[in-house]
Coordinates of C-alpha atoms in Angstrom, one line a residue:
X1 CA -1.0 3.8 6.9
X2 CA -0.6 7.6 6.6
X3 CA -1.7 8.1 10.2
X4 CA 0.8 5.7 11.5
X5 CA 3.7 7.1 9.4
X6 CA 2.7 10.6 10.4
X7 CA 2.7 9.7 14.1
X8 CA 6.2 8.4 13.8
X9 CA 7.4 11.6 12.2
X10 CA 5.4 13.9 14.5
X11 CA 6.3 12.2 17.8
X12 CA 4.3 13.9 20.6
X13 CA 4.4 17.3 19.0
X14 CA 1.3 17.0 16.8
X15 CA -2.0 15.2 17.1
X16 CA -2.6 12.9 14.1
X17 CA -6.1 11.4 13.2
X18 CA -7.3 9.4 10.2
X19 CA -10.6 10.1 8.6
X20 CA -10.9 6.4 7.4
X21 CA -11.1 3.6 9.8
X22 CA -9.3 0.2 10.0
X23 CA -10.5 -2.2 7.3
X24 CA -12.1 0.5 5.2
X25 CA -12.0 0.1 1.4
X26 CA -10.2 3.4 0.6
X27 CA -11.0 3.7 -3.1
X28 CA -14.7 4.2 -2.7
X29 CA -14.9 5.6 0.8
X30 CA -17.9 7.9 1.4
X31 CA -17.0 10.7 3.9
X32 CA -19.6 11.4 6.6
X33 CA -20.7 14.9 7.9
X34 CA -18.7 14.0 11.0
X35 CA -15.6 13.5 8.8
X36 CA -16.1 16.9 7.3
X37 CA -16.5 18.5 10.7
X38 CA -13.4 16.8 12.0
X39 CA -11.3 17.8 9.1
X40 CA -12.5 21.5 9.3
X41 CA -10.9 21.7 12.7
X42 CA -7.5 20.5 11.5
X43 CA -4.4 22.6 10.8
X44 CA -3.2 20.4 8.0
X45 CA -4.6 17.5 5.9
X46 CA -2.5 14.8 4.4
X47 CA -3.5 12.7 1.5
X48 CA -1.9 10.0 -0.7
X49 CA -2.8 11.5 -4.0
X50 CA -2.4 9.7 -7.3
X51 CA -6.2 9.3 -7.6
X52 CA -6.3 6.9 -4.6
X53 CA -9.0 8.8 -2.8
X54 CA -11.5 9.2 -5.6
X55 CA -13.7 11.1 -3.2
X56 CA -11.0 13.3 -1.8
X57 CA -11.2 16.3 -4.3
X58 CA -14.7 17.2 -3.3
X59 CA -14.0 16.5 0.3
X60 CA -11.0 18.8 0.6
X61 CA -12.9 21.6 -1.2
X62 CA -15.5 21.5 1.5
X63 CA -13.1 22.5 4.2
X64 CA -10.8 25.5 4.4
X65 CA -7.6 23.7 5.5
X66 CA -4.3 23.4 3.7
X67 CA -3.3 20.0 2.5
X68 CA -0.2 18.2 1.4
X69 CA 0.1 15.3 -1.1
X70 CA 2.6 12.9 0.5
X71 CA 3.3 11.0 -2.7
X72 CA 4.8 14.1 -4.4
X73 CA 8.2 13.2 -5.8
X74 CA 7.5 9.5 -6.3
X75 CA 8.4 8.0 -9.6
X76 CA 4.9 7.1 -10.7
X77 CA 4.0 3.8 -12.4
X78 CA 0.9 3.7 -14.6
X79 CA -1.9 1.2 -14.5
X80 CA -1.6 -0.7 -17.8
X81 CA -5.0 -2.5 -18.2
X82 CA -8.8 -1.9 -18.4
X83 CA -10.6 1.4 -18.0
X84 CA -7.9 2.8 -15.7
X85 CA -5.0 2.2 -18.2
X86 CA -2.7 5.2 -18.3
X87 CA -3.7 6.5 -14.9
X88 CA -1.2 6.5 -12.1
X89 CA -1.1 3.4 -9.9
X90 CA -1.9 5.0 -6.5
X91 CA -0.4 2.3 -4.3
X92 CA 3.0 4.0 -4.0
X93 CA 3.3 3.3 -0.3
X94 CA 3.7 -0.4 -1.0
X95 CA 7.3 0.4 -1.7
X96 CA 9.4 0.9 1.4
X97 CA 11.6 3.2 -0.8
X98 CA 8.7 5.3 -1.8
X99 CA 7.6 5.5 1.9
X100 CA 10.9 7.3 2.5
X101 CA 9.7 10.1 0.2
X102 CA 6.4 10.2 2.1
X103 CA 8.4 10.7 5.3
X104 CA 10.4 13.6 3.7
X105 CA 7.2 15.3 2.6
X106 CA 5.7 14.9 6.1
X107 CA 8.9 16.3 7.7
X108 CA 8.7 19.4 5.5
X109 CA 5.0 19.9 6.0
X110 CA 5.2 19.5 9.8
X111 CA 8.2 21.8 9.9
X112 CA 6.2 24.5 8.1
X113 CA 3.4 23.9 10.5
X114 CA 5.5 24.0 13.7
X115 CA 9.0 25.4 12.9
X116 CA 10.2 25.2 16.5
X117 CA 10.2 21.4 16.2
X118 CA 11.6 21.1 12.8
X119 CA 14.9 19.5 14.0
X120 CA 12.9 17.0 16.0
X121 CA 10.7 16.1 13.0
X122 CA 13.8 15.6 10.9
X123 CA 15.4 13.4 13.4
X124 CA 12.3 11.3 13.8
X125 CA 12.0 11.0 10.0
X126 CA 15.6 9.8 9.5
X127 CA 15.2 7.2 12.2
X128 CA 12.0 5.9 10.5
X129 CA 13.6 5.9 7.1
X130 CA 16.4 3.7 8.4
X131 CA 13.8 1.1 9.5
X132 CA 12.3 1.3 6.0
X133 CA 15.6 0.7 4.3
X134 CA 16.3 -2.3 6.6
X135 CA 13.0 -3.9 5.7
X136 CA 13.6 -3.3 2.0
X137 CA 17.1 -4.8 2.0
X138 CA 15.9 -7.8 4.0
X139 CA 13.3 -8.6 1.4
X140 CA 15.7 -8.2 -1.5
X141 CA 18.2 -10.5 0.1
X142 CA 15.7 -13.2 0.7
X143 CA 14.4 -13.1 -2.9
X144 CA 17.8 -13.2 -4.5
X145 CA 17.9 -17.0 -4.6
X146 CA 14.7 -17.4 -6.6
X147 CA 14.9 -18.8 -10.1
X148 CA 13.5 -16.5 -12.8
X149 CA 10.1 -18.3 -13.3
X150 CA 9.4 -18.0 -9.6
X151 CA 10.1 -14.3 -9.4
X152 CA 6.5 -13.4 -10.0
X153 CA 3.9 -11.8 -7.7
X154 CA 0.3 -12.8 -8.6
X155 CA -2.4 -11.0 -6.6
X156 CA -6.1 -10.1 -6.7
X157 CA -5.6 -6.3 -7.2
X158 CA -2.7 -4.6 -9.0
X159 CA -1.6 -3.0 -5.8
X160 CA 2.0 -4.3 -5.8
X161 CA 3.5 -2.7 -8.9
X162 CA 6.0 -0.6 -6.8
X163 CA 6.9 -3.5 -4.5
X164 CA 7.4 -5.7 -7.5
X165 CA 9.6 -3.1 -9.2
X166 CA 11.8 -2.7 -6.1
X167 CA 12.2 -6.5 -5.6
X168 CA 12.7 -7.5 -9.3
X169 CA 9.4 -9.5 -9.4
X170 CA 7.1 -9.6 -12.4
X171 CA 3.5 -8.6 -11.5
X172 CA 0.2 -10.3 -12.5
X173 CA -3.2 -9.5 -11.0
X174 CA -6.8 -10.3 -11.6
X175 CA -8.1 -6.8 -11.7
X176 CA -6.0 -3.5 -11.7
X177 CA -8.0 -1.5 -9.1
X178 CA -10.6 -2.4 -6.5
X179 CA -13.5 -0.8 -8.5
X180 CA -15.5 -4.0 -8.6
X181 CA -15.8 -7.0 -6.4
X182 CA -16.5 -9.6 -9.1
X183 CA -13.7 -10.7 -11.4
X184 CA -14.6 -11.4 -15.0
X185 CA -14.0 -14.9 -16.5
X186 CA -11.5 -13.4 -18.8
X187 CA -9.5 -11.9 -15.9
X188 CA -9.4 -15.2 -14.1
X189 CA -8.4 -17.1 -17.2
X190 CA -5.6 -14.7 -17.9
X191 CA -4.2 -15.2 -14.4
X192 CA -4.5 -19.0 -14.7
X193 CA -2.6 -19.0 -18.0
X194 CA 0.1 -16.8 -16.5
X195 CA 0.6 -19.1 -13.5
X196 CA 0.7 -22.2 -15.6
X197 CA 3.0 -20.8 -18.2
X198 CA 5.5 -19.5 -15.6
X199 CA 5.0 -22.3 -13.1
X200 CA 4.4 -19.7 -10.4
X201 CA 4.5 -21.6 -7.0
X202 CA 2.1 -19.4 -5.0
X203 CA -0.5 -16.7 -5.4
X204 CA -2.0 -14.1 -3.0
X205 CA -5.0 -11.9 -2.3
X206 CA -5.6 -8.8 -0.2
X207 CA -7.4 -8.4 3.1
X208 CA -10.1 -6.0 2.0
X209 CA -11.5 -8.2 -0.8
X210 CA -12.8 -11.7 -1.2
X211 CA -10.1 -14.3 -2.2
X212 CA -12.7 -16.5 -4.0
X213 CA -11.5 -15.4 -7.5
X214 CA -7.9 -16.3 -6.6
X215 CA -9.0 -19.6 -5.2
X216 CA -10.3 -20.4 -8.7
X217 CA -6.7 -19.8 -9.9
X218 CA -5.4 -22.2 -7.3
X219 CA -7.8 -25.0 -8.2
X220 CA -6.9 -24.7 -11.9
X221 CA -3.1 -24.7 -11.4
X222 CA -0.4 -26.2 -9.3
X223 CA 0.1 -23.0 -7.3
X224 CA -0.7 -22.8 -3.7
X225 CA -2.5 -19.9 -1.9
X226 CA 0.4 -18.1 -0.4
X227 CA -1.5 -16.0 2.1
X228 CA -3.4 -12.8 2.7
X229 CA -1.5 -9.5 2.0
X230 CA -2.4 -6.1 3.4
X231 CA -2.5 -3.0 1.2
X232 CA -5.3 -0.5 1.8
X233 CA -5.7 -0.8 5.5
X234 CA -3.8 -1.8 8.7
X235 CA -5.4 -4.3 11.1
X236 CA -6.7 -3.6 14.5
X237 CA -4.1 -3.2 17.2
X238 CA -4.3 -6.9 18.1
X239 CA -4.1 -8.0 14.5
X240 CA -1.1 -9.0 12.3
X241 CA -0.3 -5.5 10.9
X242 CA -1.1 -2.8 13.5
X243 CA 1.5 -0.5 12.1
X244 CA 2.8 0.4 8.6
X245 CA 6.2 -1.2 9.3
X246 CA 4.3 -4.4 10.4
X247 CA 2.4 -4.3 7.1
X248 CA 5.5 -4.1 4.9
X249 CA 7.2 -6.7 7.1
X250 CA 4.2 -9.1 7.0
X251 CA 3.7 -8.8 3.2
X252 CA 7.4 -9.2 2.5
X253 CA 7.7 -12.3 4.8
X254 CA 4.5 -13.8 3.4
X255 CA 5.6 -13.3 -0.2
X256 CA 9.1 -14.6 0.4
X257 CA 8.0 -17.6 2.4
X258 CA 5.4 -18.7 -0.2
X259 CA 7.7 -18.2 -3.2
X260 CA 10.7 -19.9 -1.6
X261 CA 8.8 -22.7 0.0
X262 CA 9.4 -21.3 3.5
X263 CA 13.2 -21.0 3.0
X264 CA 14.9 -18.3 5.0

């Protein structure tokens, strides 16, 4: 996602490359010697921050390259459960409003790197932010008609706290962070009880993890499986979310369609 956003801000003035590949599970990624060599040749490194890249601290110390945390300035939400309780929820980019802050940080960083093109970076950034605002407003407008009990977002990972906050949805998840692939019986039971109590019409899971735990929730309740959401990775170029804007649009449309019964 950061690569795609950065390319939109940079235009053709900078070369942007991502260390991680499409489909990678970002939380536990293990950098290769080639990654280190590639990064050491860069003029600038961007990272999300907020403990998303658990491996990143050691990685960035191994190369003598300045780096910028693109989530700086975001109003951080904390994880509220399990061993990670009290730590920042790192998935700030799942808010199109937060992504505007990412863009501003990139504009500033790129302008420092190449001052001659600062006006161009700023113009690119403003154009991209307008697209983000349009997506946000479209999602809000579509969700406005939902009754209170259906204004809930139930997912496998707690990756949607920022999106839920922006759109007035209550959030429920099976596990808070993708640190483990197997959900505990207690976590599944808690999700089932939430769905039943609130008569939630649909539930979701993310593309980088198995949806089997959530399918147990579906079988135990009246909820349907609303679809696959994208969080930690874009898809290949011929997939459903080849760009960050596509990711936000796809997730918003999937959530809205499932919770509203397909109503536009």
